[in-house]
mmCIF file with all atom_site columns, C-alpha atoms in Angstrom:
data_model
loop_
_atom_site.group_PDB
_atom_site.id
_atom_site.type_symbol
_atom_site.label_atom_id
_atom_site.label_alt_id
_atom_site.label_comp_id
_atom_site.label_asym_id
_atom_site.label_entity_id
_atom_site.label_seq_id
_atom_site.pdbx_PDB_ins_code
_atom_site.Cartn_x
_atom_site.Cartn_y
_atom_site.Cartn_z
_atom_site.occupancy
_atom_site.B_iso_or_equiv
_atom_site.pdbx_formal_charge
_atom_site.auth_seq_id
_atom_site.auth_comp_id
_atom_site.auth_asym_id
_atom_site.auth_atom_id
_atom_site.pdbx_PDB_model_num
ATOM 1   C CA . MET A 1 1   ? 276.148 217.154 -98.360  1.00 49.00 ? 232 MET A CA 1
ATOM 2   C CA . THR A 1 2   ? 277.894 213.749 -97.498  1.00 48.00 ? 233 THR A CA 1
ATOM 3   C CA . LYS A 1 3   ? 276.638 210.966 -99.739  1.00 50.00 ? 234 LYS A CA 1
ATOM 4   C CA . LYS A 1 4   ? 276.177 207.683 -98.200  1.00 48.00 ? 235 LYS A CA 1
ATOM 5   C CA . SER A 1 5   ? 277.080 204.667 -99.689  1.00 49.00 ? 236 SER A CA 1
ATOM 6   C CA . PRO A 1 6   ? 274.743 202.127 -101.468 1.00 48.00 ? 237 PRO A CA 1
ATOM 7   C CA . SER A 1 7   ? 275.640 199.418 -98.601  1.00 46.00 ? 238 SER A CA 1
ATOM 8   C CA . VAL A 1 8   ? 274.499 202.032 -96.045  1.00 42.00 ? 239 VAL A CA 1
ATOM 9   C CA . ARG A 1 9   ? 271.081 202.976 -97.881  1.00 47.00 ? 240 ARG A CA 1
ATOM 10  C CA . ARG A 1 10  ? 270.241 199.437 -98.056  1.00 43.00 ? 241 ARG A CA 1
ATOM 11  C CA . ALA A 1 11  ? 271.046 198.584 -94.556  1.00 44.00 ? 242 ALA A CA 1
ATOM 12  C CA . ALA A 1 12  ? 268.767 201.917 -93.788  1.00 46.00 ? 243 ALA A CA 1
ATOM 13  C CA . LEU A 1 13  ? 265.921 200.704 -96.000  1.00 41.00 ? 244 LEU A CA 1
ATOM 14  C CA . LEU A 1 14  ? 266.069 197.417 -94.617  1.00 42.00 ? 245 LEU A CA 1
ATOM 15  C CA . ALA A 1 15  ? 265.853 198.737 -91.075  1.00 43.00 ? 246 ALA A CA 1
ATOM 16  C CA . SER A 1 16  ? 262.620 200.614 -92.227  1.00 44.00 ? 247 SER A CA 1
ATOM 17  C CA . ALA A 1 17  ? 261.046 197.520 -93.446  1.00 42.00 ? 248 ALA A CA 1
ATOM 18  C CA . VAL A 1 18  ? 261.882 195.560 -90.392  1.00 38.00 ? 249 VAL A CA 1
ATOM 19  C CA . ALA A 1 19  ? 260.135 198.247 -88.442  1.00 42.00 ? 250 ALA A CA 1
ATOM 20  C CA . VAL A 1 20  ? 256.811 198.341 -90.330  1.00 36.00 ? 251 VAL A CA 1
ATOM 21  C CA . LEU A 1 21  ? 256.386 194.629 -90.222  1.00 36.00 ? 252 LEU A CA 1
ATOM 22  C CA . GLY A 1 22  ? 256.894 194.934 -86.641  1.00 40.00 ? 253 GLY A CA 1
ATOM 23  C CA . LEU A 1 23  ? 254.188 197.540 -86.498  1.00 35.00 ? 254 LEU A CA 1
ATOM 24  C CA . LEU A 1 24  ? 251.668 195.354 -88.498  1.00 34.00 ? 255 LEU A CA 1
ATOM 25  C CA . THR A 1 25  ? 252.003 192.409 -86.520  1.00 35.00 ? 256 THR A CA 1
ATOM 26  C CA . ALA A 1 26  ? 251.571 194.560 -83.163  1.00 35.00 ? 257 ALA A CA 1
ATOM 27  C CA . CYS A 1 27  ? 248.272 195.781 -84.619  1.00 36.00 ? 258 CYS A CA 1
ATOM 28  C CA . GLY A 1 28  ? 246.895 192.018 -85.235  1.00 36.00 ? 259 GLY A CA 1
ATOM 29  C CA . SER A 1 29  ? 244.630 190.109 -83.046  1.00 35.00 ? 260 SER A CA 1
ATOM 30  C CA . GLY A 1 30  ? 247.415 188.078 -81.850  1.00 36.00 ? 261 GLY A CA 1
ATOM 31  C CA . ASP A 1 31  ? 245.389 184.701 -81.251  1.00 37.00 ? 262 ASP A CA 1
ATOM 32  C CA . GLY A 1 32  ? 245.016 183.677 -84.760  1.00 37.00 ? 263 GLY A CA 1
ATOM 33  C CA . THR A 1 33  ? 241.324 182.432 -84.400  1.00 32.00 ? 264 THR A CA 1
ATOM 34  C CA . ALA A 1 34  ? 238.137 183.620 -85.842  1.00 32.00 ? 265 ALA A CA 1
ATOM 35  C CA . SER A 1 35  ? 235.278 185.123 -83.860  1.00 31.00 ? 266 SER A CA 1
ATOM 36  C CA . SER A 1 36  ? 232.703 182.984 -82.441  1.00 31.00 ? 267 SER A CA 1
ATOM 37  C CA . PRO A 1 37  ? 229.498 182.164 -84.657  1.00 30.00 ? 268 PRO A CA 1
ATOM 38  C CA . SER A 1 38  ? 226.252 183.548 -83.377  1.00 34.00 ? 269 SER A CA 1
ATOM 39  C CA . THR A 1 39  ? 223.986 180.959 -81.964  1.00 37.00 ? 270 THR A CA 1
ATOM 40  C CA . LEU A 1 40  ? 220.460 180.045 -82.852  1.00 43.00 ? 271 LEU A CA 1
ATOM 41  C CA . PRO A 1 41  ? 217.804 179.323 -80.140  1.00 45.00 ? 272 PRO A CA 1
ATOM 42  C CA . GLY A 1 42  ? 216.125 176.369 -79.312  1.00 46.00 ? 273 GLY A CA 1
ATOM 43  C CA . THR A 1 43  ? 218.681 174.041 -80.800  1.00 47.00 ? 274 THR A CA 1
ATOM 44  C CA . ALA A 1 44  ? 219.469 170.500 -78.969  1.00 47.00 ? 275 ALA A CA 1
ATOM 45  C CA . ALA A 1 45  ? 221.996 169.457 -77.231  1.00 47.00 ? 276 ALA A CA 1
ATOM 46  C CA . PRO A 1 46  ? 223.420 165.807 -77.591  1.00 45.00 ? 277 PRO A CA 1
ATOM 47  C CA . ALA A 1 47  ? 221.007 163.492 -76.392  1.00 46.00 ? 278 ALA A CA 1
ATOM 48  C CA . THR A 1 48  ? 224.288 161.210 -75.764  1.00 43.00 ? 279 THR A CA 1
ATOM 49  C CA . ASP A 1 49  ? 225.294 163.588 -72.823  1.00 42.00 ? 280 ASP A CA 1
ATOM 50  C CA . GLY A 1 50  ? 224.745 162.767 -69.126  1.00 38.00 ? 281 GLY A CA 1
ATOM 51  C CA . THR A 1 51  ? 222.003 164.119 -67.677  1.00 38.00 ? 282 THR A CA 1
ATOM 52  C CA . THR A 1 52  ? 221.726 166.588 -64.917  1.00 36.00 ? 283 THR A CA 1
ATOM 53  C CA . THR A 1 53  ? 219.146 168.989 -62.992  1.00 37.00 ? 284 THR A CA 1
ATOM 54  C CA . GLY A 1 54  ? 218.452 172.662 -63.507  1.00 36.00 ? 285 GLY A CA 1
ATOM 55  C CA . SER A 1 55  ? 221.940 173.499 -64.866  1.00 35.00 ? 286 SER A CA 1
ATOM 56  C CA . ASP A 1 56  ? 221.933 172.004 -68.248  1.00 37.00 ? 287 ASP A CA 1
ATOM 57  C CA . SER A 1 57  ? 219.967 174.230 -71.092  1.00 37.00 ? 288 SER A CA 1
ATOM 58  C CA . ALA A 1 58  ? 219.110 172.771 -74.475  1.00 39.00 ? 289 ALA A CA 1
ATOM 59  C CA . SER A 1 59  ? 221.537 175.469 -75.889  1.00 36.00 ? 290 SER A CA 1
ATOM 60  C CA . PRO A 1 60  ? 223.132 175.035 -79.311  1.00 34.00 ? 291 PRO A CA 1
ATOM 61  C CA . THR A 1 61  ? 226.018 172.424 -79.529  1.00 33.00 ? 292 THR A CA 1
ATOM 62  C CA . ALA A 1 62  ? 227.529 170.191 -82.266  1.00 32.00 ? 293 ALA A CA 1
ATOM 63  C CA . PRO A 1 63  ? 226.032 166.852 -82.513  1.00 33.00 ? 294 PRO A CA 1
ATOM 64  C CA . SER A 1 64  ? 227.905 164.218 -81.115  1.00 34.00 ? 295 SER A CA 1
ATOM 65  C CA . SER A 1 65  ? 230.362 162.176 -83.092  1.00 32.00 ? 296 SER A CA 1
ATOM 66  C CA . GLY A 1 66  ? 228.853 158.783 -84.458  1.00 34.00 ? 297 GLY A CA 1
ATOM 67  C CA . SER A 1 67  ? 225.343 159.497 -83.329  1.00 34.00 ? 298 SER A CA 1
ATOM 68  C CA . ASP A 1 68  ? 223.866 158.923 -86.582  1.00 33.00 ? 299 ASP A CA 1
ATOM 69  C CA . THR A 1 69  ? 224.175 155.345 -86.360  1.00 31.00 ? 300 THR A CA 1
ATOM 70  C CA . ALA A 1 70  ? 223.602 152.528 -83.772  1.00 30.00 ? 301 ALA A CA 1
ATOM 71  C CA . SER A 1 71  ? 226.159 151.361 -81.121  1.00 31.00 ? 302 SER A CA 1
ATOM 72  C CA . GLY A 1 72  ? 226.577 148.411 -83.208  1.00 32.00 ? 303 GLY A CA 1
ATOM 73  C CA . SER A 1 73  ? 225.357 145.887 -80.335  1.00 31.00 ? 304 SER A CA 1
ATOM 74  C CA . GLY A 1 74  ? 223.342 143.827 -83.164  1.00 30.00 ? 305 GLY A CA 1
ATOM 75  C CA . THR A 1 75  ? 220.008 144.096 -81.190  1.00 31.00 ? 306 THR A CA 1
ATOM 76  C CA . THR A 1 76  ? 217.121 145.696 -82.370  1.00 34.00 ? 307 THR A CA 1
ATOM 77  C CA . THR A 1 77  ? 214.170 147.393 -80.439  1.00 40.00 ? 308 THR A CA 1
ATOM 78  C CA . PRO A 1 78  ? 210.674 147.099 -81.195  1.00 43.00 ? 309 PRO A CA 1
ATOM 79  C CA . SER A 1 79  ? 208.743 149.899 -82.945  1.00 45.00 ? 310 SER A CA 1
ATOM 80  C CA . GLY A 1 80  ? 207.491 152.537 -80.370  1.00 51.00 ? 311 GLY A CA 1
ATOM 81  C CA . ALA A 1 81  ? 209.851 150.799 -77.503  1.00 50.00 ? 312 ALA A CA 1
ATOM 82  C CA . VAL A 1 82  ? 212.506 152.032 -75.821  1.00 48.00 ? 313 VAL A CA 1
ATOM 83  C CA . SER A 1 83  ? 216.127 150.670 -75.410  1.00 43.00 ? 314 SER A CA 1
ATOM 84  C CA . ALA A 1 84  ? 219.074 151.763 -73.164  1.00 39.00 ? 315 ALA A CA 1
ATOM 85  C CA . SER A 1 85  ? 221.737 150.419 -75.283  1.00 39.00 ? 316 SER A CA 1
ATOM 86  C CA . GLY A 1 86  ? 220.545 152.112 -78.917  1.00 42.00 ? 317 GLY A CA 1
ATOM 87  C CA . SER A 1 87  ? 218.599 150.891 -81.595  1.00 42.00 ? 318 SER A CA 1
ATOM 88  C CA . ALA A 1 88  ? 219.753 149.321 -85.317  1.00 48.00 ? 319 ALA A CA 1
ATOM 89  C CA . SER A 1 89  ? 217.698 152.073 -86.868  1.00 58.00 ? 320 SER A CA 1
ATOM 90  C CA . THR A 1 90  ? 218.969 155.446 -88.287  1.00 91.00 ? 321 THR A CA 1
ATOM 91  C CA . ARG A 1 91  ? 218.158 158.507 -85.845  1.00 94.00 ? 322 ARG A CA 1
ATOM 92  C CA . CYS A 1 92  ? 215.511 160.891 -87.064  1.00 97.00 ? 323 CYS A CA 1
ATOM 93  C CA . HIS A 1 93  ? 216.517 163.803 -88.874  1.00 97.00 ? 324 HIS A CA 1
ATOM 94  C CA . THR A 1 94  ? 214.572 167.102 -88.807  1.00 97.00 ? 325 THR A CA 1
ATOM 95  C CA . PHE A 1 95  ? 213.367 166.809 -92.533  1.00 96.00 ? 326 PHE A CA 1
ATOM 96  C CA . GLN A 1 96  ? 211.941 163.273 -91.443  1.00 96.00 ? 327 GLN A CA 1
ATOM 97  C CA . LEU A 1 97  ? 209.717 164.924 -88.557  1.00 98.00 ? 328 LEU A CA 1
ATOM 98  C CA . SER A 1 98  ? 206.644 166.888 -87.897  1.00 97.00 ? 329 SER A CA 1
ATOM 99  C CA . ALA A 1 99  ? 206.192 168.507 -84.539  1.00 98.00 ? 330 ALA A CA 1
ATOM 100 C CA . THR A 1 100 ? 203.046 169.281 -82.650  1.00 97.00 ? 331 THR A CA 1
ATOM 101 C CA . VAL A 1 101 ? 202.168 170.475 -79.009  1.00 97.00 ? 332 VAL A CA 1
ATOM 102 C CA . GLY A 1 102 ? 199.447 168.242 -77.220  1.00 96.00 ? 333 GLY A CA 1
ATOM 103 C CA . ARG A 1 103 ? 196.987 169.397 -74.937  1.00 95.00 ? 334 ARG A CA 1
ATOM 104 C CA . ASN A 1 104 ? 197.761 170.854 -71.495  1.00 95.00 ? 335 ASN A CA 1
ATOM 105 C CA . ASN A 1 105 ? 197.488 168.715 -68.433  1.00 93.00 ? 336 ASN A CA 1
ATOM 106 C CA . PRO A 1 106 ? 197.738 171.452 -65.595  1.00 93.00 ? 337 PRO A CA 1
ATOM 107 C CA . GLY A 1 107 ? 198.456 170.129 -61.904  1.00 91.00 ? 338 GLY A CA 1
ATOM 108 C CA . ALA A 1 108 ? 199.201 171.935 -58.628  1.00 89.00 ? 339 ALA A CA 1
ATOM 109 C CA . GLY A 1 109 ? 200.178 175.095 -60.563  1.00 91.00 ? 340 GLY A CA 1
ATOM 110 C CA . GLN A 1 110 ? 202.128 173.375 -63.124  1.00 93.00 ? 341 GLN A CA 1
ATOM 111 C CA . GLU A 1 111 ? 201.551 173.740 -66.667  1.00 96.00 ? 342 GLU A CA 1
ATOM 112 C CA . ASN A 1 112 ? 202.487 170.368 -68.676  1.00 96.00 ? 343 ASN A CA 1
ATOM 113 C CA . PHE A 1 113 ? 202.354 169.881 -72.394  1.00 97.00 ? 344 PHE A CA 1
ATOM 114 C CA . PRO A 1 114 ? 203.647 167.210 -74.463  1.00 98.00 ? 345 PRO A CA 1
ATOM 115 C CA . ILE A 1 115 ? 205.805 167.786 -77.467  1.00 98.00 ? 346 ILE A CA 1
ATOM 116 C CA . VAL A 1 116 ? 205.092 165.181 -79.986  1.00 98.00 ? 347 VAL A CA 1
ATOM 117 C CA . LEU A 1 117 ? 207.628 164.405 -82.952  1.00 98.00 ? 348 LEU A CA 1
ATOM 118 C CA . THR A 1 118 ? 206.054 161.966 -85.404  1.00 98.00 ? 349 THR A CA 1
ATOM 119 C CA . ASN A 1 119 ? 208.168 160.121 -88.406  1.00 97.00 ? 350 ASN A CA 1
ATOM 120 C CA . LYS A 1 120 ? 206.828 161.244 -91.526  1.00 97.00 ? 351 LYS A CA 1
ATOM 121 C CA . ALA A 1 121 ? 209.548 159.036 -93.696  1.00 95.00 ? 352 ALA A CA 1
ATOM 122 C CA . SER A 1 122 ? 208.934 155.942 -94.928  1.00 94.00 ? 353 SER A CA 1
ATOM 123 C CA . HIS A 1 123 ? 211.275 153.925 -93.037  1.00 95.00 ? 354 HIS A CA 1
ATOM 124 C CA . THR A 1 124 ? 212.045 153.563 -89.405  1.00 96.00 ? 355 THR A CA 1
ATOM 125 C CA . CYS A 1 125 ? 214.162 155.926 -87.517  1.00 97.00 ? 356 CYS A CA 1
ATOM 126 C CA . THR A 1 126 ? 215.303 156.461 -83.823  1.00 97.00 ? 357 THR A CA 1
ATOM 127 C CA . VAL A 1 127 ? 214.908 159.606 -81.360  1.00 97.00 ? 358 VAL A CA 1
ATOM 128 C CA . ARG A 1 128 ? 216.985 159.356 -78.155  1.00 96.00 ? 359 ARG A CA 1
ATOM 129 C CA . GLY A 1 129 ? 217.165 161.978 -75.085  1.00 96.00 ? 360 GLY A CA 1
ATOM 130 C CA . TYR A 1 130 ? 215.899 165.718 -75.159  1.00 97.00 ? 361 TYR A CA 1
ATOM 131 C CA . PRO A 1 131 ? 214.389 168.140 -77.535  1.00 97.00 ? 362 PRO A CA 1
ATOM 132 C CA . GLY A 1 132 ? 215.806 171.500 -78.009  1.00 96.00 ? 363 GLY A CA 1
ATOM 133 C CA . ALA A 1 133 ? 212.828 174.298 -77.603  1.00 97.00 ? 364 ALA A CA 1
ATOM 134 C CA . ALA A 1 134 ? 212.500 178.065 -77.516  1.00 97.00 ? 365 ALA A CA 1
ATOM 135 C CA . PHE A 1 135 ? 209.719 180.495 -77.413  1.00 97.00 ? 366 PHE A CA 1
ATOM 136 C CA . THR A 1 136 ? 209.532 183.333 -79.845  1.00 97.00 ? 367 THR A CA 1
ATOM 137 C CA . ASP A 1 137 ? 207.199 186.157 -80.403  1.00 96.00 ? 368 ASP A CA 1
ATOM 138 C CA . ALA A 1 138 ? 205.977 187.082 -84.074  1.00 95.00 ? 369 ALA A CA 1
ATOM 139 C CA . SER A 1 139 ? 209.240 188.884 -85.114  1.00 95.00 ? 370 SER A CA 1
ATOM 140 C CA . GLY A 1 140 ? 211.256 185.875 -84.193  1.00 95.00 ? 371 GLY A CA 1
ATOM 141 C CA . LYS A 1 141 ? 212.779 186.958 -81.019  1.00 96.00 ? 372 LYS A CA 1
ATOM 142 C CA . GLN A 1 142 ? 213.520 184.731 -78.272  1.00 96.00 ? 373 GLN A CA 1
ATOM 143 C CA . LEU A 1 143 ? 210.904 184.953 -75.176  1.00 96.00 ? 374 LEU A CA 1
ATOM 144 C CA . GLY A 1 144 ? 212.816 183.685 -72.078  1.00 95.00 ? 375 GLY A CA 1
ATOM 145 C CA . PRO A 1 145 ? 215.917 181.488 -71.863  1.00 93.00 ? 376 PRO A CA 1
ATOM 146 C CA . ASP A 1 146 ? 216.592 178.003 -72.966  1.00 94.00 ? 377 ASP A CA 1
ATOM 147 C CA . PRO A 1 147 ? 214.762 175.282 -71.135  1.00 96.00 ? 378 PRO A CA 1
ATOM 148 C CA . LYS A 1 148 ? 216.315 173.189 -68.916  1.00 95.00 ? 379 LYS A CA 1
ATOM 149 C CA . ARG A 1 149 ? 216.524 169.604 -68.508  1.00 95.00 ? 380 ARG A CA 1
ATOM 150 C CA . SER A 1 150 ? 214.722 167.664 -65.854  1.00 93.00 ? 381 SER A CA 1
ATOM 151 C CA . SER A 1 151 ? 216.425 164.515 -64.865  1.00 91.00 ? 382 SER A CA 1
ATOM 152 C CA . GLY A 1 152 ? 215.646 161.602 -66.593  1.00 90.00 ? 383 GLY A CA 1
ATOM 153 C CA . THR A 1 153 ? 217.647 158.419 -68.202  1.00 91.00 ? 384 THR A CA 1
ATOM 154 C CA . PRO A 1 154 ? 217.544 158.639 -72.162  1.00 93.00 ? 385 PRO A CA 1
ATOM 155 C CA . GLY A 1 155 ? 216.037 155.599 -74.128  1.00 93.00 ? 386 GLY A CA 1
ATOM 156 C CA . THR A 1 156 ? 216.382 155.078 -77.742  1.00 95.00 ? 387 THR A CA 1
ATOM 157 C CA . VAL A 1 157 ? 212.510 155.294 -79.290  1.00 97.00 ? 388 VAL A CA 1
ATOM 158 C CA . SER A 1 158 ? 212.168 153.313 -82.441  1.00 97.00 ? 389 SER A CA 1
ATOM 159 C CA . LEU A 1 159 ? 209.790 154.973 -84.840  1.00 97.00 ? 390 LEU A CA 1
ATOM 160 C CA . ASP A 1 160 ? 207.967 153.007 -87.606  1.00 97.00 ? 391 ASP A CA 1
ATOM 161 C CA . PRO A 1 161 ? 206.449 155.210 -90.295  1.00 97.00 ? 392 PRO A CA 1
ATOM 162 C CA . GLY A 1 162 ? 203.689 157.374 -88.575  1.00 97.00 ? 393 GLY A CA 1
ATOM 163 C CA . GLN A 1 163 ? 204.666 156.679 -85.093  1.00 97.00 ? 394 GLN A CA 1
ATOM 164 C CA . SER A 1 164 ? 205.280 159.221 -82.119  1.00 98.00 ? 395 SER A CA 1
ATOM 165 C CA . ALA A 1 165 ? 207.615 160.043 -79.276  1.00 98.00 ? 396 ALA A CA 1
ATOM 166 C CA . TRP A 1 166 ? 206.417 162.749 -76.885  1.00 97.00 ? 397 TRP A CA 1
ATOM 167 C CA . ALA A 1 167 ? 208.791 164.775 -74.414  1.00 98.00 ? 398 ALA A CA 1
ATOM 168 C CA . GLY A 1 168 ? 207.310 166.939 -71.529  1.00 97.00 ? 399 GLY A CA 1
ATOM 169 C CA . LEU A 1 169 ? 207.287 170.865 -71.407  1.00 98.00 ? 400 LEU A CA 1
ATOM 170 C CA . THR A 1 170 ? 206.287 171.980 -67.945  1.00 97.00 ? 401 THR A CA 1
ATOM 171 C CA . PHE A 1 171 ? 206.581 175.298 -66.504  1.00 96.00 ? 402 PHE A CA 1
ATOM 172 C CA . SER A 1 172 ? 205.091 177.063 -63.476  1.00 95.00 ? 403 SER A CA 1
ATOM 173 C CA . ASN A 1 173 ? 201.934 179.076 -63.969  1.00 93.00 ? 404 ASN A CA 1
ATOM 174 C CA . PRO A 1 174 ? 202.934 182.524 -64.064  1.00 92.00 ? 405 PRO A CA 1
ATOM 175 C CA . GLU A 1 175 ? 199.675 183.827 -62.463  1.00 90.00 ? 406 GLU A CA 1
ATOM 176 C CA . VAL A 1 176 ? 200.671 181.380 -59.351  1.00 91.00 ? 407 VAL A CA 1
ATOM 177 C CA . SER A 1 177 ? 204.288 181.966 -59.402  1.00 91.00 ? 408 SER A CA 1
ATOM 178 C CA . GLY A 1 178 ? 204.333 185.541 -59.943  1.00 90.00 ? 409 GLY A CA 1
ATOM 179 C CA . ALA A 1 179 ? 206.999 185.419 -62.553  1.00 93.00 ? 410 ALA A CA 1
ATOM 180 C CA . HIS A 1 180 ? 207.006 187.948 -65.398  1.00 94.00 ? 411 HIS A CA 1
ATOM 181 C CA . ALA A 1 181 ? 205.063 186.464 -68.364  1.00 94.00 ? 412 ALA A CA 1
ATOM 182 C CA . GLU A 1 182 ? 204.917 186.965 -72.249  1.00 95.00 ? 413 GLU A CA 1
ATOM 183 C CA . THR A 1 183 ? 202.577 185.280 -74.614  1.00 96.00 ? 414 THR A CA 1
ATOM 184 C CA . PRO A 1 184 ? 204.692 183.601 -77.629  1.00 97.00 ? 415 PRO A CA 1
ATOM 185 C CA . THR A 1 185 ? 203.356 182.992 -80.888  1.00 97.00 ? 416 THR A CA 1
ATOM 186 C CA . THR A 1 186 ? 205.514 180.175 -81.698  1.00 97.00 ? 417 THR A CA 1
ATOM 187 C CA . LEU A 1 187 ? 207.788 177.266 -79.943  1.00 98.00 ? 418 LEU A CA 1
ATOM 188 C CA . LEU A 1 188 ? 210.912 175.987 -81.713  1.00 97.00 ? 419 LEU A CA 1
ATOM 189 C CA . VAL A 1 189 ? 211.459 172.542 -81.563  1.00 97.00 ? 420 VAL A CA 1
ATOM 190 C CA . THR A 1 190 ? 214.646 170.882 -82.600  1.00 97.00 ? 421 THR A CA 1
ATOM 191 C CA . PRO A 1 191 ? 214.885 167.128 -82.476  1.00 97.00 ? 422 PRO A CA 1
ATOM 192 C CA . PRO A 1 192 ? 217.769 165.411 -80.481  1.00 96.00 ? 423 PRO A CA 1
ATOM 193 C CA . ASP A 1 193 ? 221.427 165.971 -82.300  1.00 95.00 ? 424 ASP A CA 1
ATOM 194 C CA . GLU A 1 194 ? 219.898 168.216 -84.533  1.00 95.00 ? 425 GLU A CA 1
ATOM 195 C CA . ARG A 1 195 ? 220.606 171.767 -85.750  1.00 95.00 ? 426 ARG A CA 1
ATOM 196 C CA . ASP A 1 196 ? 217.210 172.357 -87.670  1.00 95.00 ? 427 ASP A CA 1
ATOM 197 C CA . SER A 1 197 ? 214.136 173.447 -85.649  1.00 96.00 ? 428 SER A CA 1
ATOM 198 C CA . LEU A 1 198 ? 210.327 172.599 -86.642  1.00 97.00 ? 429 LEU A CA 1
ATOM 199 C CA . LYS A 1 199 ? 208.045 175.880 -85.840  1.00 97.00 ? 430 LYS A CA 1
ATOM 200 C CA . VAL A 1 200 ? 204.715 175.037 -83.902  1.00 97.00 ? 431 VAL A CA 1
ATOM 201 C CA . LYS A 1 201 ? 202.022 177.509 -83.347  1.00 97.00 ? 432 LYS A CA 1
ATOM 202 C CA . TRP A 1 202 ? 202.169 178.267 -79.805  1.00 97.00 ? 433 TRP A CA 1
ATOM 203 C CA . THR A 1 203 ? 198.467 178.167 -78.415  1.00 95.00 ? 434 THR A CA 1
ATOM 204 C CA . GLY A 1 204 ? 199.120 177.563 -74.691  1.00 95.00 ? 435 GLY A CA 1
ATOM 205 C CA . GLY A 1 205 ? 198.964 181.091 -73.344  1.00 95.00 ? 436 GLY A CA 1
ATOM 206 C CA . PRO A 1 206 ? 201.381 183.016 -71.435  1.00 95.00 ? 437 PRO A CA 1
ATOM 207 C CA . VAL A 1 207 ? 204.817 181.220 -70.183  1.00 96.00 ? 438 VAL A CA 1
ATOM 208 C CA . PRO A 1 208 ? 207.324 182.683 -67.951  1.00 95.00 ? 439 PRO A CA 1
ATOM 209 C CA . VAL A 1 209 ? 210.343 184.520 -69.018  1.00 95.00 ? 440 VAL A CA 1
ATOM 210 C CA . SER A 1 210 ? 211.889 185.959 -65.945  1.00 93.00 ? 441 SER A CA 1
ATOM 211 C CA . GLY A 1 211 ? 211.838 186.357 -62.575  1.00 89.00 ? 442 GLY A CA 1
ATOM 212 C CA . ASN A 1 212 ? 211.063 183.765 -59.737  1.00 85.00 ? 443 ASN A CA 1
ATOM 213 C CA . SER A 1 213 ? 209.875 180.549 -60.695  1.00 86.00 ? 444 SER A CA 1
ATOM 214 C CA . SER A 1 214 ? 210.407 181.304 -64.232  1.00 90.00 ? 445 SER A CA 1
ATOM 215 C CA . SER A 1 215 ? 212.330 178.279 -65.386  1.00 93.00 ? 446 SER A CA 1
ATOM 216 C CA . VAL A 1 216 ? 210.923 175.836 -67.928  1.00 96.00 ? 447 VAL A CA 1
ATOM 217 C CA . PHE A 1 217 ? 211.797 172.243 -67.822  1.00 97.00 ? 448 PHE A CA 1
ATOM 218 C CA . LEU A 1 218 ? 212.078 169.246 -70.524  1.00 97.00 ? 449 LEU A CA 1
ATOM 219 C CA . THR A 1 219 ? 211.612 165.687 -70.026  1.00 97.00 ? 450 THR A CA 1
ATOM 220 C CA . VAL A 1 220 ? 213.330 162.778 -72.189  1.00 97.00 ? 451 VAL A CA 1
ATOM 221 C CA . PHE A 1 221 ? 211.515 161.450 -75.251  1.00 97.00 ? 452 PHE A CA 1
ATOM 222 C CA . SER A 1 222 ? 209.250 158.565 -74.575  1.00 96.00 ? 453 SER A CA 1
ATOM 223 C CA . PRO A 1 223 ? 207.034 156.647 -76.875  1.00 97.00 ? 454 PRO A CA 1
ATOM 224 C CA . GLY A 1 224 ? 203.512 157.687 -77.843  1.00 95.00 ? 455 GLY A CA 1
ATOM 225 C CA . THR A 1 225 ? 201.988 161.153 -77.908  1.00 92.00 ? 456 THR A CA 1
ATOM 226 C CA . GLY A 1 226 ? 201.647 161.773 -74.076  1.00 87.00 ? 457 GLY A CA 1
ATOM 227 C CA . ALA A 1 227 ? 197.909 162.191 -74.469  1.00 82.00 ? 458 ALA A CA 1
#
């Protein structure tokens, strides 16, 4: 048998190592990115987005940058009033709020419920834009898609301790529209620009979850309780 010189053997080993490295590289993902995280239902989109009708839902997105503080205009908003330019108060965070669903005010085949957020903190804070919302069953499974946004002009609502703001939750009565319906046990409510939700017991009966006229809509926040 002919013996190979040390330089020939080293060259052969190097070629083998390069081939293995190329094989490992080919087996990788190639894009260098991690998989997308799973999303949670009922998370509010940034309240500072432009408003649209129908196509925008309150799906999970990151809070808009700089939304924790006011616009810096130096103007203040009276308690419970709405300002189009912002407020000097700090935005309300989920842990500072309590949520309730007010009494239904039905009309023309529509069900209309006010979602009410109340400031339980010891200082003034503000809400602006749309809440996030999602119906869930007893196991926590979401029923139907996230609600859509009705057209509207967001204004900053300044809440002193104990004051409230409300946003409308409206949908066609399933018995009238013929949409497939289910009865939730809970409504998840997420304040504007927040990711953590508040759980509210749902006592409003069946809601549309699929089929024709099954969309649920949300309105912008206004001062008061919507009563």
